[in-house]
Coordinates of C-alpha atoms in Angstrom, one line a residue:
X1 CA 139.5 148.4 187.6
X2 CA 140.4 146.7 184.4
X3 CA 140.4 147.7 181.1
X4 CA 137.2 145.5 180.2
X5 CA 135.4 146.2 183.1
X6 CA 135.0 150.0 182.2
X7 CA 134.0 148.9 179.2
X8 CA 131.3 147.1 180.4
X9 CA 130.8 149.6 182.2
X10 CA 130.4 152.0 179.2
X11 CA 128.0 149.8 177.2
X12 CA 125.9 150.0 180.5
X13 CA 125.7 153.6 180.9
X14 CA 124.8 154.1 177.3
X15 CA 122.4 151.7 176.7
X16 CA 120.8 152.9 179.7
X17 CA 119.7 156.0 178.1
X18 CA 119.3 155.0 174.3
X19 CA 117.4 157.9 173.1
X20 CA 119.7 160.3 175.3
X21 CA 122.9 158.6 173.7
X22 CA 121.4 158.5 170.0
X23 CA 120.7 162.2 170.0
X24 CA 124.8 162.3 171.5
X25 CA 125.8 159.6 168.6
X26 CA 123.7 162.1 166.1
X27 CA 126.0 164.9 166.6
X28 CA 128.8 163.5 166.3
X29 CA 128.0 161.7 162.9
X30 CA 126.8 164.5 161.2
X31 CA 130.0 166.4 162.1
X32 CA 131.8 163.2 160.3
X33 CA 129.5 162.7 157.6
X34 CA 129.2 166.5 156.8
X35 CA 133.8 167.0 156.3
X36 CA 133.7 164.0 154.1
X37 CA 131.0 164.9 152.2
X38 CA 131.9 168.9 152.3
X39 CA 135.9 167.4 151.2
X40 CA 134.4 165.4 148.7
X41 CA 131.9 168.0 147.4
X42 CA 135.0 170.4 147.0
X43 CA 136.9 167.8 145.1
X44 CA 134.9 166.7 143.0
X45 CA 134.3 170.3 141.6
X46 CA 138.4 171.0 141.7
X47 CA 138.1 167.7 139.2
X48 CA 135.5 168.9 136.8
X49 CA 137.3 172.7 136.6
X50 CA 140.2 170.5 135.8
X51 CA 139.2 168.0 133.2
X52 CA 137.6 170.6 131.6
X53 CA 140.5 173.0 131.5
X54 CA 143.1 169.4 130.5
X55 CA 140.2 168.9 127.7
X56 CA 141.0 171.8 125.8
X57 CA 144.7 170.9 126.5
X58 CA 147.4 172.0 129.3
X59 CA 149.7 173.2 126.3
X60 CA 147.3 175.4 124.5
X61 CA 147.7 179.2 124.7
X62 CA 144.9 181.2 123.3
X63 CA 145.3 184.3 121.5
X64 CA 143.1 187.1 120.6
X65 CA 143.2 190.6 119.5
X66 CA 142.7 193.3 122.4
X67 CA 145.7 194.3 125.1
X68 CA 142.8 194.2 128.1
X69 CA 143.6 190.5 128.3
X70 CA 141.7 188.1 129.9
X71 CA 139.6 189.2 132.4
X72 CA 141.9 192.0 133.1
X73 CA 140.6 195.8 132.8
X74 CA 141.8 197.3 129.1
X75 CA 144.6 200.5 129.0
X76 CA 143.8 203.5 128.0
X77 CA 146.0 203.1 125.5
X78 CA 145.1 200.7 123.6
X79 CA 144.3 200.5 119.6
X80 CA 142.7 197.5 118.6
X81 CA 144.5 195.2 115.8
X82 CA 142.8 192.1 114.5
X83 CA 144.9 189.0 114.1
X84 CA 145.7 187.6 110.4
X85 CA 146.6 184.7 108.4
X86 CA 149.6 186.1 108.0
X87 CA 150.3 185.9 112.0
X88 CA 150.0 182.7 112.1
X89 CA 152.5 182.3 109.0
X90 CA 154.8 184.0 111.1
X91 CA 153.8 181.5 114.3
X92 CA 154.7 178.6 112.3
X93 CA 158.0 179.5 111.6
X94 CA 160.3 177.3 113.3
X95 CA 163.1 179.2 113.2
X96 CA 162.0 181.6 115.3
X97 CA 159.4 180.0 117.2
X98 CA 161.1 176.1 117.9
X99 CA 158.6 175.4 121.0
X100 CA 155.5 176.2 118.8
X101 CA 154.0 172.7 117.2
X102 CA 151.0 174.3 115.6
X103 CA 149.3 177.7 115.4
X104 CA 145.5 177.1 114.0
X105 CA 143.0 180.3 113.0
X106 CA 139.5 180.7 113.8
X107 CA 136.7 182.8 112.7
X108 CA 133.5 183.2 114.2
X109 CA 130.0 183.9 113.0
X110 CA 127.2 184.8 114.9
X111 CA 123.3 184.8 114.9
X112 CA 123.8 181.6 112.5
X113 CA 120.9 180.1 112.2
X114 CA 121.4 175.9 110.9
X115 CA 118.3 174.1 109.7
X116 CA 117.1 171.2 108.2
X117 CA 113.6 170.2 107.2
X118 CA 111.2 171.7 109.7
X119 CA 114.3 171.8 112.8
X120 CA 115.9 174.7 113.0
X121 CA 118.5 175.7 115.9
X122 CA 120.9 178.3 116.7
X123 CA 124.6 177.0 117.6
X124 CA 126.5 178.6 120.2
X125 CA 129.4 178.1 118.4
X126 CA 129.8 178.1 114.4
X127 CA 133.4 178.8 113.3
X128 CA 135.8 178.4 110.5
X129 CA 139.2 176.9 111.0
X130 CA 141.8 174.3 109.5
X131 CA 142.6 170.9 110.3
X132 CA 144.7 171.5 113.6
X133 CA 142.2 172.5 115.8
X134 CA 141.1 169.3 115.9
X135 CA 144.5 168.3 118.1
X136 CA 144.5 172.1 119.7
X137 CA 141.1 172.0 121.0
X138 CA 140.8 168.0 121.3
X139 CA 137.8 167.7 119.0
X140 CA 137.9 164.0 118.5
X141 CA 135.7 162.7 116.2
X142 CA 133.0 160.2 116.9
X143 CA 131.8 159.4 113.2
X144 CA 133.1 160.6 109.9
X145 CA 136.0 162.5 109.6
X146 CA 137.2 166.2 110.6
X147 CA 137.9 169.4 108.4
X148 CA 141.0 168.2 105.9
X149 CA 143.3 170.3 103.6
X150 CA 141.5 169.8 100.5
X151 CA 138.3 171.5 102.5
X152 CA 140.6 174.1 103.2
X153 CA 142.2 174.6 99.9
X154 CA 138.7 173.6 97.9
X155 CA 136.1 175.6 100.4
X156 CA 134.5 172.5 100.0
X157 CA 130.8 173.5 101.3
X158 CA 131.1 170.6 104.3
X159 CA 130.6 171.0 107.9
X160 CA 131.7 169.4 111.5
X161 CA 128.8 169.6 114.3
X162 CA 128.1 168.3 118.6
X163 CA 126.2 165.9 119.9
X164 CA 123.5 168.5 120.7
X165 CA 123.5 170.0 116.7
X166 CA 123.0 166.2 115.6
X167 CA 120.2 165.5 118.1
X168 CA 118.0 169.0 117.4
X169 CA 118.8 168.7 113.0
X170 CA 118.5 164.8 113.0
X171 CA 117.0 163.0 116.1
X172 CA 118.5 159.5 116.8
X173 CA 119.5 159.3 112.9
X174 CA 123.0 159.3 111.5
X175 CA 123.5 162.8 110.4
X176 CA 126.6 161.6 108.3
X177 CA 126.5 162.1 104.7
X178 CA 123.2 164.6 105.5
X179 CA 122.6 168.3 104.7
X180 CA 121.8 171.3 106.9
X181 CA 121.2 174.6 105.8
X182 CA 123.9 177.8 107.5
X183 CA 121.6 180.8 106.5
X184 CA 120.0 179.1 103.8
X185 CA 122.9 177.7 102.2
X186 CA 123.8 173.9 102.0
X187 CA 126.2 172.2 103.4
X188 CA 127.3 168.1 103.7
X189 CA 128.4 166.6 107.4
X190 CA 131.2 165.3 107.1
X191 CA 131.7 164.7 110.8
X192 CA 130.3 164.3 114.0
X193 CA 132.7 165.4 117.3
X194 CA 132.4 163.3 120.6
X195 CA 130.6 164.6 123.1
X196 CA 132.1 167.4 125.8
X197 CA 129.2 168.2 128.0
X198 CA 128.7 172.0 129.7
X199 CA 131.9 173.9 130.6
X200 CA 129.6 175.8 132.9
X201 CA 129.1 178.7 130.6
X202 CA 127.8 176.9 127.3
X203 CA 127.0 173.4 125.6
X204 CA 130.8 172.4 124.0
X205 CA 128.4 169.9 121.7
X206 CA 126.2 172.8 120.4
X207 CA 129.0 173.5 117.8
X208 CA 129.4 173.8 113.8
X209 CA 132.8 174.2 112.4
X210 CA 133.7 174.6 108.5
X211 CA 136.8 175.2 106.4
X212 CA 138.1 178.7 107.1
X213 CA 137.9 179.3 103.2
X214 CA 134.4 178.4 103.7
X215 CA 133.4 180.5 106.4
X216 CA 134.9 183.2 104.9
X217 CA 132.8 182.8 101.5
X218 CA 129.6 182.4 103.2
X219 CA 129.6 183.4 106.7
X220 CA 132.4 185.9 107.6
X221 CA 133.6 187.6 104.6
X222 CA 137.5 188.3 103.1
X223 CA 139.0 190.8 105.4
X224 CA 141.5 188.6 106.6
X225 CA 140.5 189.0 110.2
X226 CA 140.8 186.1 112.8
X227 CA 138.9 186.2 115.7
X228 CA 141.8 183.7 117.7
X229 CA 145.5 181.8 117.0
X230 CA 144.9 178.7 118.6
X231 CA 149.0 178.0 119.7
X232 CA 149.9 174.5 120.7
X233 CA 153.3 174.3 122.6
X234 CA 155.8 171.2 121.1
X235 CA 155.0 169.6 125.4
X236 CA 153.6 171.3 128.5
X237 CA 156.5 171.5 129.6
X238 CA 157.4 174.4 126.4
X239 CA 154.1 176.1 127.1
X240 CA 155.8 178.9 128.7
X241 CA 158.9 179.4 125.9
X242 CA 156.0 179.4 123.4
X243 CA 153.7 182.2 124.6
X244 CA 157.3 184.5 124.5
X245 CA 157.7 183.2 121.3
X246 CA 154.4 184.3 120.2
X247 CA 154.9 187.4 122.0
X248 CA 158.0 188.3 120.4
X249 CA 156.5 187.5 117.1
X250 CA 153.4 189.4 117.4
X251 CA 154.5 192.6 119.4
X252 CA 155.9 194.3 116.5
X253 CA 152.9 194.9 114.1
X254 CA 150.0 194.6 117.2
X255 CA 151.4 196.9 120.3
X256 CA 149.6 199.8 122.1
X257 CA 151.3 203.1 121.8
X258 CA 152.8 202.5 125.3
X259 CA 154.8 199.6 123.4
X260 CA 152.6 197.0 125.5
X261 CA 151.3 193.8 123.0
X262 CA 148.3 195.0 121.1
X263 CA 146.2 191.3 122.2
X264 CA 145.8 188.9 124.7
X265 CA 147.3 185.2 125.8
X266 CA 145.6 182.9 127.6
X267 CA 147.9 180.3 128.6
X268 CA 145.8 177.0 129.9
X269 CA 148.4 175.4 131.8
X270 CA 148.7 179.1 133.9
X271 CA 144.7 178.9 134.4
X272 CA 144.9 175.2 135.2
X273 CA 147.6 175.8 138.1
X274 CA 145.4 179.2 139.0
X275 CA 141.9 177.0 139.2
X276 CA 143.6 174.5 141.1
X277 CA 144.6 176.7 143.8
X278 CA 141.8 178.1 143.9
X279 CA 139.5 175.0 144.5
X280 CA 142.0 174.3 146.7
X281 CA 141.3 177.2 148.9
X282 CA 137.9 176.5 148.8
X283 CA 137.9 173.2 149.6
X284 CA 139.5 174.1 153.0
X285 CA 137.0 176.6 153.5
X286 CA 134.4 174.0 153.6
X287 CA 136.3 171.7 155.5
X288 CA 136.5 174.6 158.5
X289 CA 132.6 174.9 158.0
X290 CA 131.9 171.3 158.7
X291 CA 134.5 170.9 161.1
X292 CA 132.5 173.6 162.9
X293 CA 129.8 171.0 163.0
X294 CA 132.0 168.3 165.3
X295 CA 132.5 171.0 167.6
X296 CA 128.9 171.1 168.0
X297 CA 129.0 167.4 168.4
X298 CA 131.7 167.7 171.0
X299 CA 129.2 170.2 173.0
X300 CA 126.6 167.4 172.6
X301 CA 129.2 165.0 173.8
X302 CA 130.0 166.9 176.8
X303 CA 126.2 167.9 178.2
X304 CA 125.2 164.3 177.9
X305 CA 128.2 163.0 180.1
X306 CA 127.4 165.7 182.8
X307 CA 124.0 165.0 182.7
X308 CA 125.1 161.5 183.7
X309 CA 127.4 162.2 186.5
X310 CA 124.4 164.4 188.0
X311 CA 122.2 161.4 187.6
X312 CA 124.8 158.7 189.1
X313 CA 126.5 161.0 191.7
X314 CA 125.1 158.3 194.4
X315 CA 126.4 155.5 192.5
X316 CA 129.7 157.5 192.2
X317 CA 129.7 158.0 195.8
X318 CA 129.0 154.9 196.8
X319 CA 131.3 153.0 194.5
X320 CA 134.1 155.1 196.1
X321 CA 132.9 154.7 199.5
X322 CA 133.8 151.1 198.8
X323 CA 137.4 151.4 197.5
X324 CA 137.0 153.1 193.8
X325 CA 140.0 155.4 193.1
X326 CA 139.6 158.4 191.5
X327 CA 141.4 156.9 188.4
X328 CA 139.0 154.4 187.9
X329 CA 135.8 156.7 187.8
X330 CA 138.0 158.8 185.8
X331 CA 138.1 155.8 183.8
X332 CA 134.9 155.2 183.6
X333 CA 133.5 158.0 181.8
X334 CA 136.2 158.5 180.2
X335 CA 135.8 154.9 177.9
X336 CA 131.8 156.0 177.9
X337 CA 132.8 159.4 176.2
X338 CA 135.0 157.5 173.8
X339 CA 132.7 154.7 173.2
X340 CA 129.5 157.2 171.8
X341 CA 132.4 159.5 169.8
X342 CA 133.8 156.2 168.0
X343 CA 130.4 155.0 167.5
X344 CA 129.5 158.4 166.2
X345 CA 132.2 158.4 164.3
X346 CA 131.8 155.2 162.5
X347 CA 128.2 156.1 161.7
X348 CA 129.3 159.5 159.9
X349 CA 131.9 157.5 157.7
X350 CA 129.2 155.0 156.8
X351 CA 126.9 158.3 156.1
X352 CA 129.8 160.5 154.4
X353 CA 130.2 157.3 152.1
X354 CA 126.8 156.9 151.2
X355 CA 125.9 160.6 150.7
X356 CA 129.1 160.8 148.6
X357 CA 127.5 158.5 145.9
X358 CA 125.0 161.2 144.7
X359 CA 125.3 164.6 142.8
X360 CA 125.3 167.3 145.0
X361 CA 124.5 170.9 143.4
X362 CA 125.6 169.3 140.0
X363 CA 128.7 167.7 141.6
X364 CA 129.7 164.5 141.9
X365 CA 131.6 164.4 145.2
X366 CA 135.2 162.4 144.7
X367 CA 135.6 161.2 148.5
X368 CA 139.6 161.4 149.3
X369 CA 140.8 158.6 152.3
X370 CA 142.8 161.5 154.3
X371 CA 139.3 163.5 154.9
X372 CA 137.7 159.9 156.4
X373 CA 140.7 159.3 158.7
X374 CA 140.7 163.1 159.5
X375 CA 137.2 163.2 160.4
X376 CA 137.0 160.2 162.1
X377 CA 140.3 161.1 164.5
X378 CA 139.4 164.5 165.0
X379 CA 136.0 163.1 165.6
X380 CA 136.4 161.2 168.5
X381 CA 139.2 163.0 169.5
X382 CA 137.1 166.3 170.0
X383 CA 134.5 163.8 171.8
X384 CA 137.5 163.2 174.5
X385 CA 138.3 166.3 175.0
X386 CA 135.3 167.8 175.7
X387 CA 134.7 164.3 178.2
X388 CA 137.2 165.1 180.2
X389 CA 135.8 167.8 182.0
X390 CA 132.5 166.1 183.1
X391 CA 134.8 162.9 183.7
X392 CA 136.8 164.7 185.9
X393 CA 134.2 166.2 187.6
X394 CA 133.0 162.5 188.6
X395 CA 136.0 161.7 189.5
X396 CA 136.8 164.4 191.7
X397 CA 133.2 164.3 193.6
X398 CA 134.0 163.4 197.8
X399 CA 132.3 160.1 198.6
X400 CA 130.3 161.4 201.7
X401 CA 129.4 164.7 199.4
X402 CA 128.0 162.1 196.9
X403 CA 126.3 159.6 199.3
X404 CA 124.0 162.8 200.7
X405 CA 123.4 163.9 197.1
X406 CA 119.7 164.0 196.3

């Protein structure tokens, strides 16, 4: 029997039962439909961790007082040291630290309370600091200008705020030029930052910064301590030679009495290749969960077609009474298993693709080509595999055993 002919064939035997063969066609699709979109779901979220992480720069290391670190449990031995200006003197030496471009302190104020008018709002983050954070953290400016020297050096009364500042103190105006209160006091906006969105823990745009001088007038107070050293590396590639150079440079006047560094590194480009491996690992994990869903399918695939060979055992029988070899049943269902897996198949791309255009738990899904082909092979291949044994079964039947079949 040729090729065409058990295709015809096929079409014949699944058409014949449409609802029987939609309901087949069903599980297979959602089996596709649910790896791409799971894949997609799994990258998209890798992205977001990642531009987040490659917003606040791959070369920036983070450093703070404290020896527990960064989400690791403190020693017993520890005695806390704050950070000073004078560490970040000694940072921006280039003698002894060549791979360091910048070092930048911050202070931070809390329970601040910014007003203007009748509006009054409480930033998440208000914080005094010099003109380099605007390249360590990326703050890019959207309107006006950023924190200069001459704030520094003048503790000029000015301040930089978010999106979400702008919109609570001024509404759809141009807060530029404008005055807010900090605790009562006045200050002028100098600047307004570009929007960053929600790093999953806080609004980035629900920020103030000032001149350090200023935020130590007003806010903080003159005891010289920082609450972080902002380091940026000279290129990613440095990143690594610049947290031992801060190490080496810091150790001395902040370590425990074990000798261990008295504070805490964060390198970004460490938790960038950590986060990635970890969405990685969870990416597969949902990729195994949906692909559980094809093996369903499969099942599906499999009860239909022996369903059908009980139904057509006298057409089998009498087919081979009249010359049909046991290849060409084989055949048969064989091209009629394959036919409702590709069809299923080509329905759960056309579903992944179309469910992968919409947020899903706050996630835009990033569809990647090797989970369609992937799902779509393993798709109809799973469908095959689990035809064989009914196909076989067909194929196998004795015509006289078929003929008296009832």
């Amino acid at each position: 029997m040729s090729i065409f002919e058990s295709v015809r064939m096929a079409v014949h035997g699944v058409l014949a039962n449409r609802l029987r063969s939609f309901l087949t066609l069903l599980g297979i699709s959602i089996g596709v439909a649910s790896v791409i979109i799971l894949v997609a779901v799994g990258r998209g979220s890798a992205s977001a961790v990642q531009k987040q992480i490659e917003g606040l720069g791959t070369n920036l290391l983070t450093i703070q007082a404290g020896g527990g670190g960064f989400g690791r449990r403190a020693s017993s031995s520890i005695r806390f040291t704050f950070m000073t200006t004078k560490d970040v003197k000694a940072l921006q030496d280039k003698t002894a630290a060549p791979d360091i471009k910048s070092a930048t302190p911050v202070v931070s104020a809390s329970s601040v309370t910014a007003s203007r008018d009748v509006a009054t709002v409480t930033p998440d983050t208000v914080a005094g600091t010099t003109p380099s954070y605007q390249e360590a953290r990326k703050a890019d400016i959207s309107e006006g200008t950023f924190i200069t020297a001459a704030d520094v050096t003048g503790h000029a009364r000015v301040v930089v705020i978010g999106t979400t500042i702008s919109q609570d103190l001024f509404g759809s105006s141009d807060p530029i030029g404008q005055t807010i209160k900090l605790n009562g006091a006045n200050y002028t906006v100098e600047g307004l930052l570009k929007s960053k969105g929600s790093n999953g823990f806080q609004d980035q745009d629900s920020i103030v910064l000032l001149p350090l001088t200023t935020a130590q007038d007003f806010l903080v107070g003159h005891s010289g301590q920082l609450n972080q050293i902002l380091v940026v590396a000279t290129s990613p590639g440095t990143v690594d030679a610049a947290e031992s150079e801060a190490t080496a440079i810091l150790t001395p006047n902040h370590s425990n009495s074990d000798g261990s560094a008295a504070f805490s590194v964060l390198n970004q480009a460490s938790l960038l290749q950590t986060t990635s491996a970890s969405t990685h690992t969870f990416t597969v994990l949902l990729a195994a969960v949906a692909a559980i869903s094809l093996f369903v399918g499969g099942i599906g695939v499999m009860n239909i077609m022996l369903v059908s060979v009980t139904e057509r055992t006298r057409e089998i029988g009498i087919r081979k009474a009249i010359g049909a070899r046991k290849a060409d049943v084989l055949g048969q269902f064989m091209t009629e298993a394959g036919l409702l897996s590709v069809l299923g198949g080509i329905a759960g791309v056309a579903a992944g693709f179309v469910g992968g255009q919409f947020k899903i738990v706050g996630v835009q899904p990033v569809i990647q080509a090797y989970s369609v082909a992937l799902a779509l092979g393993v798709g109809v291949a799973v469908g095959l595999f689990f035809g064989i044994y009914p196909a076989n079964r067909a194929a196998s039947l004795r015509p006289i055993d078929a003929l008296h079949y009832e």
